[in-house]
Coordinates of C-alpha atoms and ligand atoms in Angstrom, one line a residue:
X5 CA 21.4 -31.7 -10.2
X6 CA 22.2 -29.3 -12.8
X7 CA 19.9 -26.7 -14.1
X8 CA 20.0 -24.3 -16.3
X9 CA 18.2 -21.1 -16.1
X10 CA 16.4 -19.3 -19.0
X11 CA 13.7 -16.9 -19.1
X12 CA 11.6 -19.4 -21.2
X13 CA 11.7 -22.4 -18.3
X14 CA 10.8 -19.6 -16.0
X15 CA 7.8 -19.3 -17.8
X16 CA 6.9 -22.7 -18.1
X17 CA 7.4 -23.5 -15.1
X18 CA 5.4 -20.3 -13.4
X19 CA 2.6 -22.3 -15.6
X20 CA 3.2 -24.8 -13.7
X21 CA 3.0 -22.9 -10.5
X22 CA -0.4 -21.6 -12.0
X23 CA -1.7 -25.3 -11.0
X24 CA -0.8 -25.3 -7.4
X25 CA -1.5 -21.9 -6.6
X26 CA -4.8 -21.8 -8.7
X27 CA -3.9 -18.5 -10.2
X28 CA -4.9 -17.4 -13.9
X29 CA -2.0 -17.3 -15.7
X30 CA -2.3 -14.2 -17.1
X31 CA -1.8 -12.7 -13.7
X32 CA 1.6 -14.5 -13.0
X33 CA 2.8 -13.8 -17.0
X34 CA 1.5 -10.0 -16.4
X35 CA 4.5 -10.0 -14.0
X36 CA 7.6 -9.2 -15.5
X37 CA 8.9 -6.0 -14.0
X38 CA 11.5 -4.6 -16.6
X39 CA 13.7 -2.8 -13.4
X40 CA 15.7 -4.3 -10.9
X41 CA 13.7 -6.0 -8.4
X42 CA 16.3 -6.6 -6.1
X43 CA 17.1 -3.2 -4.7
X44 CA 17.7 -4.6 -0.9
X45 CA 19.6 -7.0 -1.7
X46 CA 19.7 -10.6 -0.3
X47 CA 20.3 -12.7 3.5
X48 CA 20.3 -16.0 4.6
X49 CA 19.6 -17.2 8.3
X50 CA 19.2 -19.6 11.1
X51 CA 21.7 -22.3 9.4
X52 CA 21.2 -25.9 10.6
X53 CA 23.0 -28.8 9.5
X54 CA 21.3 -29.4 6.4
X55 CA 20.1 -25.7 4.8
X56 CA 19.6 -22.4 6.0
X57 CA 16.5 -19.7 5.0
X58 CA 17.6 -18.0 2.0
X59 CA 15.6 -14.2 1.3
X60 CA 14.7 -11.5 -0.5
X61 CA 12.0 -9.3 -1.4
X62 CA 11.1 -7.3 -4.5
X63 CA 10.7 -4.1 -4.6
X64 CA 11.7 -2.1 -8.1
X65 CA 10.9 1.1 -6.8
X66 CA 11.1 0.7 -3.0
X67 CA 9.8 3.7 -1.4
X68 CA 6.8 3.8 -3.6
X69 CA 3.4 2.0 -3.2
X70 CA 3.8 -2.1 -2.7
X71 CA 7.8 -1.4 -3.6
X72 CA 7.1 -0.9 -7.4
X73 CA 5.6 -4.5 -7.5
X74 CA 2.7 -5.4 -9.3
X75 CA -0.3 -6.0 -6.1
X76 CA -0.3 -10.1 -7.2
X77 CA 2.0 -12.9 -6.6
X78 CA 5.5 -12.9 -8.7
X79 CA 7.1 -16.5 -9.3
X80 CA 10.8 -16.5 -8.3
X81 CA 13.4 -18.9 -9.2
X82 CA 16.4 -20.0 -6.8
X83 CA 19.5 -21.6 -7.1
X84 CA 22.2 -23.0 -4.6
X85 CA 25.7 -23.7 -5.9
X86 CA 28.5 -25.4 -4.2
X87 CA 31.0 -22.2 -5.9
X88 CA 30.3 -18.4 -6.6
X89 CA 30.3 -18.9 -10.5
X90 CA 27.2 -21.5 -10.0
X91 CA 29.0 -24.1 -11.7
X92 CA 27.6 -26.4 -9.4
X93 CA 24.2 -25.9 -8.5
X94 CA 22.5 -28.3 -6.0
X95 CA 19.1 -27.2 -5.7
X96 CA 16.7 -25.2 -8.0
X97 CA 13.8 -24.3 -7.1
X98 CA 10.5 -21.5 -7.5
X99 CA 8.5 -20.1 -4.7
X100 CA 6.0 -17.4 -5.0
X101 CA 7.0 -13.3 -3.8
X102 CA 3.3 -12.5 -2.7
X103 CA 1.7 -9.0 -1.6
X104 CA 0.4 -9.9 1.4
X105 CA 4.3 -10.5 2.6
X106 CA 5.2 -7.7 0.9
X107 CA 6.8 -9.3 -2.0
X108 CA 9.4 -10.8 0.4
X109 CA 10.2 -14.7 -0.1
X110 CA 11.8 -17.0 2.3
X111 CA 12.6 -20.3 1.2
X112 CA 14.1 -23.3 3.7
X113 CA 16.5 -25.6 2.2
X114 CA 17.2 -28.9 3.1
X115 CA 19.3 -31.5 2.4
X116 CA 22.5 -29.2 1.7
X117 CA 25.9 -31.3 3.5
X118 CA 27.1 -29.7 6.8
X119 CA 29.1 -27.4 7.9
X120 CA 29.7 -26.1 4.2
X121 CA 29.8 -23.1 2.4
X122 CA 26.9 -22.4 -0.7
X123 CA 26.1 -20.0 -2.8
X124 CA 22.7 -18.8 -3.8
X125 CA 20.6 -16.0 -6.1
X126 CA 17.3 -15.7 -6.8
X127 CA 15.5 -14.8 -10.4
X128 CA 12.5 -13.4 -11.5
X129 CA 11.3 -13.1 -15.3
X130 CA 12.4 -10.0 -17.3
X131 CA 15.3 -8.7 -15.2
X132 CA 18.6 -10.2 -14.1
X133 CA 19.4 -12.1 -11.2
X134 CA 19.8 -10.9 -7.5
X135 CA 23.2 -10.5 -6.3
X136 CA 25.2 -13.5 -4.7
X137 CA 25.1 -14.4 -0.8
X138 CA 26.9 -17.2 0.6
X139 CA 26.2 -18.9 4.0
X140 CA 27.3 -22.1 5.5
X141 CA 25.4 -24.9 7.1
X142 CA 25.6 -25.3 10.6
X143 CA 27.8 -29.0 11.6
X144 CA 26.5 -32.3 12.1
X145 CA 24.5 -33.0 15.0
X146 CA 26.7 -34.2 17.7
X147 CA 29.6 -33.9 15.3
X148 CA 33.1 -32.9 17.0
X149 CA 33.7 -29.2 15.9
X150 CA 36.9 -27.5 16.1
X151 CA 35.9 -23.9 15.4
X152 CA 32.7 -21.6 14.8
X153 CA 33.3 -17.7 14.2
X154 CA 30.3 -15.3 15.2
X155 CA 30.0 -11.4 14.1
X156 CA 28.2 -9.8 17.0
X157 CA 25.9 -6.5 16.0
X158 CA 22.9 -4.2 16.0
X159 CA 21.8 -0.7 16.8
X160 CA 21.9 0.9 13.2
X161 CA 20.0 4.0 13.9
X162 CA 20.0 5.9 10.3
X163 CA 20.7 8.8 11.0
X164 CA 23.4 8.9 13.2
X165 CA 26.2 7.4 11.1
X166 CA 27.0 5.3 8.2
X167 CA 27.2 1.9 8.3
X168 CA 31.0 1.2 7.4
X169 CA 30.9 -1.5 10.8
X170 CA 28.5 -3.7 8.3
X171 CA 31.8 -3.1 5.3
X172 CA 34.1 -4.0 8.2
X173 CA 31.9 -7.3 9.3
X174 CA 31.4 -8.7 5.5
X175 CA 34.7 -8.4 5.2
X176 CA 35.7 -10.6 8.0
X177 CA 37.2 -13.7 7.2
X178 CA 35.5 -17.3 7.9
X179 CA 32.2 -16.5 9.5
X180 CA 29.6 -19.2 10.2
X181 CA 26.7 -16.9 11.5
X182 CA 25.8 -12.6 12.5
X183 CA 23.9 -12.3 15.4
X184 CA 22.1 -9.4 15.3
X185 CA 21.1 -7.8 19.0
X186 CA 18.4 -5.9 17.6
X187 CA 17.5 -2.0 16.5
X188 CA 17.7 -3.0 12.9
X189 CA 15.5 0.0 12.6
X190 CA 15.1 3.1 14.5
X191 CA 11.0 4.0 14.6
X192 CA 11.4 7.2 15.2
X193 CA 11.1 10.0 12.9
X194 CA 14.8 11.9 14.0
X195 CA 17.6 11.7 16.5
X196 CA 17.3 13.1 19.9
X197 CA 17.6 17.3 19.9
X198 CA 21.4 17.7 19.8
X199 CA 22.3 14.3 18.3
X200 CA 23.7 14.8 14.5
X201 CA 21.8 14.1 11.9
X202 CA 24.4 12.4 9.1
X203 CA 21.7 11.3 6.5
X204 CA 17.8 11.6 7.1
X205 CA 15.0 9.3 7.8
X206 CA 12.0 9.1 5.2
X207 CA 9.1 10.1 7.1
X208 CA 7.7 10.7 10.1
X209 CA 7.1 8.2 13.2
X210 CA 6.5 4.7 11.7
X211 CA 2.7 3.2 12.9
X212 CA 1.3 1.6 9.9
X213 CA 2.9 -1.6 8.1
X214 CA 3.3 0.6 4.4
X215 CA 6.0 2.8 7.5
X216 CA 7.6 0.0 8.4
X217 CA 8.0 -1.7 5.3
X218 CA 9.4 1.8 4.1
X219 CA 11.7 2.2 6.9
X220 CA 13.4 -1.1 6.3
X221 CA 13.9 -0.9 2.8
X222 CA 15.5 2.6 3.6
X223 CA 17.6 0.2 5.9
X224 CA 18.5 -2.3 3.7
X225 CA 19.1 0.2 0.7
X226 CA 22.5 0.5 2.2
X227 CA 25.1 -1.5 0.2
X228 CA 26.9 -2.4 3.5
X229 CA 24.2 -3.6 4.8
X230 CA 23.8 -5.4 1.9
X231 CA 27.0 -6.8 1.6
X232 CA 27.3 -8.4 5.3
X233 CA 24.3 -10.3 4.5
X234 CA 25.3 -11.7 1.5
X235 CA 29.0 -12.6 3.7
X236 CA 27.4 -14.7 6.0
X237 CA 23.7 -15.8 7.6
X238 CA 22.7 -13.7 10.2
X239 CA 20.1 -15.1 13.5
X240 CA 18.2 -12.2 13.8
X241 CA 16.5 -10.9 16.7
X242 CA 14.7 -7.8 17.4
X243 CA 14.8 -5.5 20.6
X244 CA 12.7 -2.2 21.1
X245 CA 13.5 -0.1 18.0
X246 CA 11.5 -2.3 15.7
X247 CA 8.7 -1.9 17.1
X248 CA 8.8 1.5 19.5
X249 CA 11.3 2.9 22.2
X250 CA 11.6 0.5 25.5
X251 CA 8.0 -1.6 24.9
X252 CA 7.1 -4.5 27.0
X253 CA 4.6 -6.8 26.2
X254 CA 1.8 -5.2 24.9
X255 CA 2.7 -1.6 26.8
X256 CA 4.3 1.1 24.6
X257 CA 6.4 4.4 26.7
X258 CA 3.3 6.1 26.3
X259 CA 0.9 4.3 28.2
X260 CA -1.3 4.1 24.8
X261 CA -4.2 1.1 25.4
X262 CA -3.1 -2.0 25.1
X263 CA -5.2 -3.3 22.5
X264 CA -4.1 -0.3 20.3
X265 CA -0.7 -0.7 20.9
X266 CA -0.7 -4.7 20.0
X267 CA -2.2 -3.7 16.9
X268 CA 1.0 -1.0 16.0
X269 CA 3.1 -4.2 17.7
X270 CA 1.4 -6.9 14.7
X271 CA 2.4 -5.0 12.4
X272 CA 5.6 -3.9 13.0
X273 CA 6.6 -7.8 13.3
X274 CA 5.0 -8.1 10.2
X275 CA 7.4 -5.7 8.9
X276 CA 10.5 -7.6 11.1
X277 CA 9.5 -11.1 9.5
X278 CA 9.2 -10.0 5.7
X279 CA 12.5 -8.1 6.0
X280 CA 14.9 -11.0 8.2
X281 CA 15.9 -14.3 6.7
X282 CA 14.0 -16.6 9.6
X283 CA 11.9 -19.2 9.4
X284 CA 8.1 -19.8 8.7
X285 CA 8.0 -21.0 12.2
X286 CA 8.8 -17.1 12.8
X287 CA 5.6 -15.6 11.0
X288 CA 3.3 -14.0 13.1
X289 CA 0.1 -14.6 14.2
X290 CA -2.7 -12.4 16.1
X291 CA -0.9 -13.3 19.1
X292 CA 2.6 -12.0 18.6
X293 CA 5.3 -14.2 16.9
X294 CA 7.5 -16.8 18.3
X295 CA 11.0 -15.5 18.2
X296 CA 12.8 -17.6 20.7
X297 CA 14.5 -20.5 19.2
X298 CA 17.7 -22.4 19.6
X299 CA 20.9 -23.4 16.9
X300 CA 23.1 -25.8 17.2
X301 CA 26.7 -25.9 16.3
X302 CA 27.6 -29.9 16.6
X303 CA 28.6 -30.7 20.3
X304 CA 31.0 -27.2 20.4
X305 CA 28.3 -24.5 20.7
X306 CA 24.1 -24.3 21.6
X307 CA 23.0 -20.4 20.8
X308 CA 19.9 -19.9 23.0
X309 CA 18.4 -16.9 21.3
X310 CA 16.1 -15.1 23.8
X311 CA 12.9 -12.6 23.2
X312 CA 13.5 -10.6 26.0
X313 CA 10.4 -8.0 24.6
X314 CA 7.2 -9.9 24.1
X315 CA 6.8 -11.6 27.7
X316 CA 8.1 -8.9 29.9
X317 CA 6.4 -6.6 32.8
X318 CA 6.5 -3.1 32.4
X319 CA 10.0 -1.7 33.2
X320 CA 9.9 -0.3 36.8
X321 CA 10.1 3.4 37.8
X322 CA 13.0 5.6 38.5
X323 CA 13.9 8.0 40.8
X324 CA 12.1 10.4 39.0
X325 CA 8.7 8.3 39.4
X326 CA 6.8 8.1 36.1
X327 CA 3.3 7.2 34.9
X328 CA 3.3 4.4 33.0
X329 CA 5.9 1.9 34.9
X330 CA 5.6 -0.4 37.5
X331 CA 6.2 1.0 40.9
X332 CA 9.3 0.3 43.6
X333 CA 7.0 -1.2 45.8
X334 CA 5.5 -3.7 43.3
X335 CA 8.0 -6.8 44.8
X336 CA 9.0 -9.4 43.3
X337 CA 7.6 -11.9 40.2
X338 CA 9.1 -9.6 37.5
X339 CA 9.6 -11.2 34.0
X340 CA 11.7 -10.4 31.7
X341 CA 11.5 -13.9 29.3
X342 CA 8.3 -15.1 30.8
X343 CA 7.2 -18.4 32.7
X344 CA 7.3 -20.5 29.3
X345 CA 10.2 -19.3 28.1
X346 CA 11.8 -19.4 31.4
X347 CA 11.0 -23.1 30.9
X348 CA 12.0 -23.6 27.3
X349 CA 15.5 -22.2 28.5
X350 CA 16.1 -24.3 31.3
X351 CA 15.0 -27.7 29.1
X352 CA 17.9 -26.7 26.6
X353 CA 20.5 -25.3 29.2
X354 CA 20.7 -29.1 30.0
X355 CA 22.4 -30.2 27.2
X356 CA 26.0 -31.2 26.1
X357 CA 27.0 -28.6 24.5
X358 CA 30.3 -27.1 25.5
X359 CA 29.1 -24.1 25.2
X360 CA 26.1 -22.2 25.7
X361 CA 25.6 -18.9 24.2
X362 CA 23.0 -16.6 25.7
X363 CA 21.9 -14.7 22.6
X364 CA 19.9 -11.6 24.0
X365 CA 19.0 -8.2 23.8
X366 CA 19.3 -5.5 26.7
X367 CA 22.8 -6.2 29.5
X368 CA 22.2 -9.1 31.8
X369 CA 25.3 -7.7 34.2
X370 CA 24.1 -5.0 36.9
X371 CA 26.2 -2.0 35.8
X372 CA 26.7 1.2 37.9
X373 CA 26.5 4.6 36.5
X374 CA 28.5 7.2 38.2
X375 CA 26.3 10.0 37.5
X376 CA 22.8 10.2 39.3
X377 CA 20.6 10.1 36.2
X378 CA 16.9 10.5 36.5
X379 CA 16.3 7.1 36.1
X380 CA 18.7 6.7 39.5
X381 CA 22.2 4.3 38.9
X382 CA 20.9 1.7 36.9
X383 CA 19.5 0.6 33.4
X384 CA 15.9 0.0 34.3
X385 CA 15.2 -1.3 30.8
X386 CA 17.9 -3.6 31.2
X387 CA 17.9 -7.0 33.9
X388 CA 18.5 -4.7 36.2
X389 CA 15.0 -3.3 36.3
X390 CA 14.4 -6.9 36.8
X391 CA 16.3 -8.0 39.9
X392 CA 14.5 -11.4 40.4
X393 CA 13.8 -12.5 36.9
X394 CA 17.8 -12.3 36.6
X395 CA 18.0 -14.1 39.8
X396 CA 16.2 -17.0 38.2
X397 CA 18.2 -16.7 35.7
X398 CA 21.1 -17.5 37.1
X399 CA 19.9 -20.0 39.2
X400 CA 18.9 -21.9 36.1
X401 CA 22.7 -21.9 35.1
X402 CA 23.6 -23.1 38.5
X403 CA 20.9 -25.7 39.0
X404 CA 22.1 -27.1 35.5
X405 CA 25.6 -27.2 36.7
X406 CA 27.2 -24.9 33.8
X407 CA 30.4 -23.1 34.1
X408 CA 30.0 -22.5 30.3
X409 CA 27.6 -19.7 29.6
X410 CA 28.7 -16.6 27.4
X411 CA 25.9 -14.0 27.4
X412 CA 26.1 -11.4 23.6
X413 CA 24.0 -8.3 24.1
X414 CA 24.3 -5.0 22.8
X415 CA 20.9 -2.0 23.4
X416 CA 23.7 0.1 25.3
X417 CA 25.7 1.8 22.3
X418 CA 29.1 0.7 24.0
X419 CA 31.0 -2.2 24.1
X420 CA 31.1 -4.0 27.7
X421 CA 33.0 -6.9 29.1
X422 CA 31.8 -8.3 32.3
X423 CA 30.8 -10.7 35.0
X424 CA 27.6 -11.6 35.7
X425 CA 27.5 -12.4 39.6
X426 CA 25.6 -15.1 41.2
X427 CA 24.2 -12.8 43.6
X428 CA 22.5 -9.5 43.0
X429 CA 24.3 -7.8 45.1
X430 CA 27.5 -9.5 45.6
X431 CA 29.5 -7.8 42.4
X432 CA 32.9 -9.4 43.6
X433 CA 31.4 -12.8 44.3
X434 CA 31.3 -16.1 42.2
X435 CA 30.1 -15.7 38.7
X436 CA 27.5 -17.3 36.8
X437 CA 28.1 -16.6 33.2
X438 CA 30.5 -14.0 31.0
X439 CA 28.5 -11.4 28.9
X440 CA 30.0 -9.4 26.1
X441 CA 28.0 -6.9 25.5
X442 CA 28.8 -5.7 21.6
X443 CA 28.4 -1.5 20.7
X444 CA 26.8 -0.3 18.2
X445 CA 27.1 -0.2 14.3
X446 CA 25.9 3.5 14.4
X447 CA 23.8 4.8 17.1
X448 CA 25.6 7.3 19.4
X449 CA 27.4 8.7 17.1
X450 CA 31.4 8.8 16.3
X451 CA 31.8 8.2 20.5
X452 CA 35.1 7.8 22.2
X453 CA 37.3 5.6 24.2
X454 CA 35.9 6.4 27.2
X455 CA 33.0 8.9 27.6
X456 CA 33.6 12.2 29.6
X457 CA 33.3 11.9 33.2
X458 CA 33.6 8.2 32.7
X459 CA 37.0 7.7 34.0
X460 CA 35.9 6.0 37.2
X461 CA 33.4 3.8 36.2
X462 CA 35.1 0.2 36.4
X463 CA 36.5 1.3 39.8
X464 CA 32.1 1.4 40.4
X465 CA 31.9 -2.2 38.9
X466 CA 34.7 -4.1 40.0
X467 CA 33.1 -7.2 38.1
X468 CA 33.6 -5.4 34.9
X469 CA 36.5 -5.7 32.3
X470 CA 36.2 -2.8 29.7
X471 CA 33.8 -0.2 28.8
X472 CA 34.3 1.2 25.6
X473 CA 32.3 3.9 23.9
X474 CA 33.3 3.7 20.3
X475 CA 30.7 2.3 17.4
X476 CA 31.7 -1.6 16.4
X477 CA 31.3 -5.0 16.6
X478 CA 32.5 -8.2 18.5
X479 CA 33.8 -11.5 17.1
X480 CA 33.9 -14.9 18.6
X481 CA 35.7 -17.5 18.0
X482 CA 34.6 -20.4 19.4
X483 CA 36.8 -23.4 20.2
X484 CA 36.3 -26.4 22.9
X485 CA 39.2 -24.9 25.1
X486 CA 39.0 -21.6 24.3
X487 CA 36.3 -18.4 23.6
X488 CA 38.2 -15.7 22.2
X489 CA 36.3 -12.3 21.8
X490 CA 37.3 -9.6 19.7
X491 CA 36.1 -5.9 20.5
X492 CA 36.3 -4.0 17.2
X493 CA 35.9 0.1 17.4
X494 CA 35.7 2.8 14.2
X495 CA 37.2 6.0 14.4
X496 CA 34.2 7.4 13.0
X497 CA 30.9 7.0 11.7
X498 CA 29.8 10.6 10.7
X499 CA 31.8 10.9 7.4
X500 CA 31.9 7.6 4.8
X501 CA 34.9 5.2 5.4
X502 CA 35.1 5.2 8.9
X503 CA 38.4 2.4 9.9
X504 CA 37.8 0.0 12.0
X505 CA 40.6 -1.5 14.9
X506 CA 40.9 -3.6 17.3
X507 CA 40.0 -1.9 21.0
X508 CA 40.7 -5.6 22.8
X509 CA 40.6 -9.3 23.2
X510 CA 40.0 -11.0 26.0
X511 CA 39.7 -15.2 26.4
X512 CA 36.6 -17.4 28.2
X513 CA 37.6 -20.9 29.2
X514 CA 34.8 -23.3 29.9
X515 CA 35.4 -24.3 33.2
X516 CA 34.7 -21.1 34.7
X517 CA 33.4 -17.9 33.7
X518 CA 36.3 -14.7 33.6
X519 CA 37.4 -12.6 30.7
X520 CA 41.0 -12.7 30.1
X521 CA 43.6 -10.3 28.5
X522 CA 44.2 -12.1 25.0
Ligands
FE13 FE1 19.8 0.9 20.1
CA14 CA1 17.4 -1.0 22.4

């Protein structure tokens, strides 16, 4: 089907729209915004073999009241081209931007051809369209696939660097998907006391959804940002920074009442669902949201991407004790993904894919710090302040026989490379699963090779390959015999144009879990 687009059909067919939505049309014709609506730019998500969600949200004046918008729905027009010059479009369609989403639109397309590349743009009366983003279709169910290419990223704190690794990513060549760790945001209002400050964030502490929504469109102003979503669809996920700094369930750090704090929580995924490219089966309800969900790439690859935020106990207390944690002594029955989705995860590690990809948040591995922080030798808001939900864990992968599991994480601000051992305690023992745990796009700062005083630290975690504290990304490319991972630094991230190169590369073959020298 070919359409062609003109401001006059737009108008006809918002009249149309007038029907369905029972709207005056006045109201939808009062819409025309005369500026740029399309300020953040555009995404596409969660590809399966037919379509993907394609997004955007308008907002003229985006740090103003409702984003510049008119407070009433805006008709928007959509196309989906099989080329960049939009030649050949497949679909058209119209869907409605309305206030109560903040403008933002997500539309699901179906019946695209697998495992191809489209284009698509989105229009809206009296301005021009939204830039180009291409994404591809995920392959055929059960269809033999001979490679799949994944950009692994997150942590984007503002203020402490630019966002040249997002340049770097949409630049890559041949990408079927982003998966992004989480800290697409940072809530708070600046960097820890001695941290620099490269660029400011607008505002104070985020709490209400007008912060949140202004935080994100402060994100997404960033034409790197920008341009690695248009490169490719993303899976997003969130960890803590979209909400608030290490929460669990309905707990925040400060030991605020619950009921307050799932309020704060509501909206903040509010904010996370109008701003990501995922699906309505993503919107939130009073309850929280249901971010766990699975994509399949033909019989090659099954991501598993996890919540690791909503379901879990409060992290457990330090050395340094602490008010608002869950004591040493509390035993076992930690959760870290919760009963259900404990459940849910073992129903889909049973498949046939041949591989399984462990899409998370904070590091699975137990990882020994050298010096005694306060917290004592280990990441407590990692899964090693939750000993036996990790132990389940990796019983699931051995009850279900795998020897193919990758884990991608990122919360750390380094890259890591690592085994994850069978038992807790047993660091040199058989392994359950590889994790590549990706660095950050920003946060930390320009970093180095290896931090100071960090010389030792594999020597502390003999089941560990490479620690690495530069900003970057990982890519994998994903073949039956062969998982290749690429661990991509910058030089810097505190002036514009930061390089990027290539720190290492190391291979995962399916019949057992290692990480080998490329
Ligand atoms: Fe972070
Ligand atoms: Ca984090």
């Amino acid at each position: 089907m070919h359409r062609h687009f003109d401001r006059r059909s737009l108008f006809r067919s918002a009249g149309g729209l007038v029907l369905l939505g029972g709207l005056l049309p006045q109201r939808l014709l009062a819409a025309p915004l005369g500026q740029n609506p399309f300020t953040l730019g555009v995404a596409a998500g969660d590809p399966w073999p037919d379509g993907f969600v394609i997004w955007t949200r308008l907002a003229p004046r985006p740090f103003d009241e409702h984003g510049g918008m008119p407070a009433a729905p805006v008709p928007v027009r959509w196309d989906v081209a099989e080329d960049d010059g939009f030649v050949r479009v497949v679909q058209s369609g119209e869907t409605l931007a309305r206030p109560e989403l903040g403008h933002s639109v997500h539309v699901e397309l179906r019946g695209l051809r697998p495992h191809r590349h489209y284009w698509y743009r989105f229009m809206v009366a009296g301005s021009d369209s939204s830039p180009i983003g291409m994404a591809r279709t995920a392959p055929a169910a059960g269809a033999v696939v001979d490679r799949v290419r994944i950009g692994v990223a997150g942590c984007q704190h503002w203020e402490a660097g630019f966002f040249d690794a997002w340049r770097h990513i949409a630049g890559e060549p041949d990408l079927d998907l982003i998966f992004h760790y989480g800290d697409y945001i940072y809530e708070g209002p600046r960097l820890p006391l001695g941290e620099r400050i490269v660029r400011q964030h607008i505002g104070d502490e985020i709490y209400s959804l007008d912060d949140y929504r202004r935080r994100y469109a402060q994100y997404k102003s960033d034409p790197h940002l920008q341009a690695a979503h248009a490169a490719s669809a993303f899976a997003a996920t969130f960890d803590d920074h979209e909400v608030d700094n290490d929460w669990a369930a309905d707990k925040d750090q400060d030991g605020t009442p619950p009921e307050y704090f799932h309020l704060r929580r509501l909206m903040a995924l509010q904010a996370w669902y109008e701003h990501m490219p995922v699906r309505r089966a993503q919107l939130p309800g009073l309850h929280g949201i249901i971010a766990h969900r699975r994509l399949d790439y033909g019989r090659l690859l099954r991501l598993h991407l996890l919540d690791t935020r909503q379901y879990r106990t409060k992290q457990r207390c330090g050395l340094d004790g602490g008010e608002h944690c869950r004591p040493v002594e509390d035993g076992g029955g930690s959760q870290m993904l919760g009963a259900a989705q404990e459940a849910w995860l073992d129903e889909g590690l049973g498949g046939e894919a041949g591989w399984n990809l462990l899409a998370q948040q904070v590091m699975l591995m137990p990882f020994r710090y050298l010096e005694s922080r306060a917290q004592g030798r280990y990441n407590l808001d990692s899964w090693s302040g939750y000993p036996d939900a990790r132990s389940r864990l990796t019983q699931l992968m051995q009850k279900n026989n795998l020897t193919n599991v990758v884990v991608a994480s990122g919360d750390v601000h380094k890259h890591h490379v690592g085994l994850v051992p069978m038992r807790e305690h047993d660091l040199e023992g058989p392994a359950a699963a590889t994790e590549y745990v990706s660095s950050s796009i920003s946060s930390g700062g320009d970093g180095s090779d290896i931090p100071p005083g960090w010389e030792d630290i594999l020597g502390e975690n003999p089941h560990s390959n490479l620690v690495n504290d530069r900003r970057g990304y990982q890519l994998f490319t994903i073949a039956p015999g062969q998982w290749r991972t690429d661990v991509i630094g910058l030089d810097r991230v505190s002036v514009r144009g930061g390089n990027k190169h290539q720190v290492a590369a190391f291979v995962t073959l399916p019949h057992q879990p290692g990480a080998h020298p490329a």
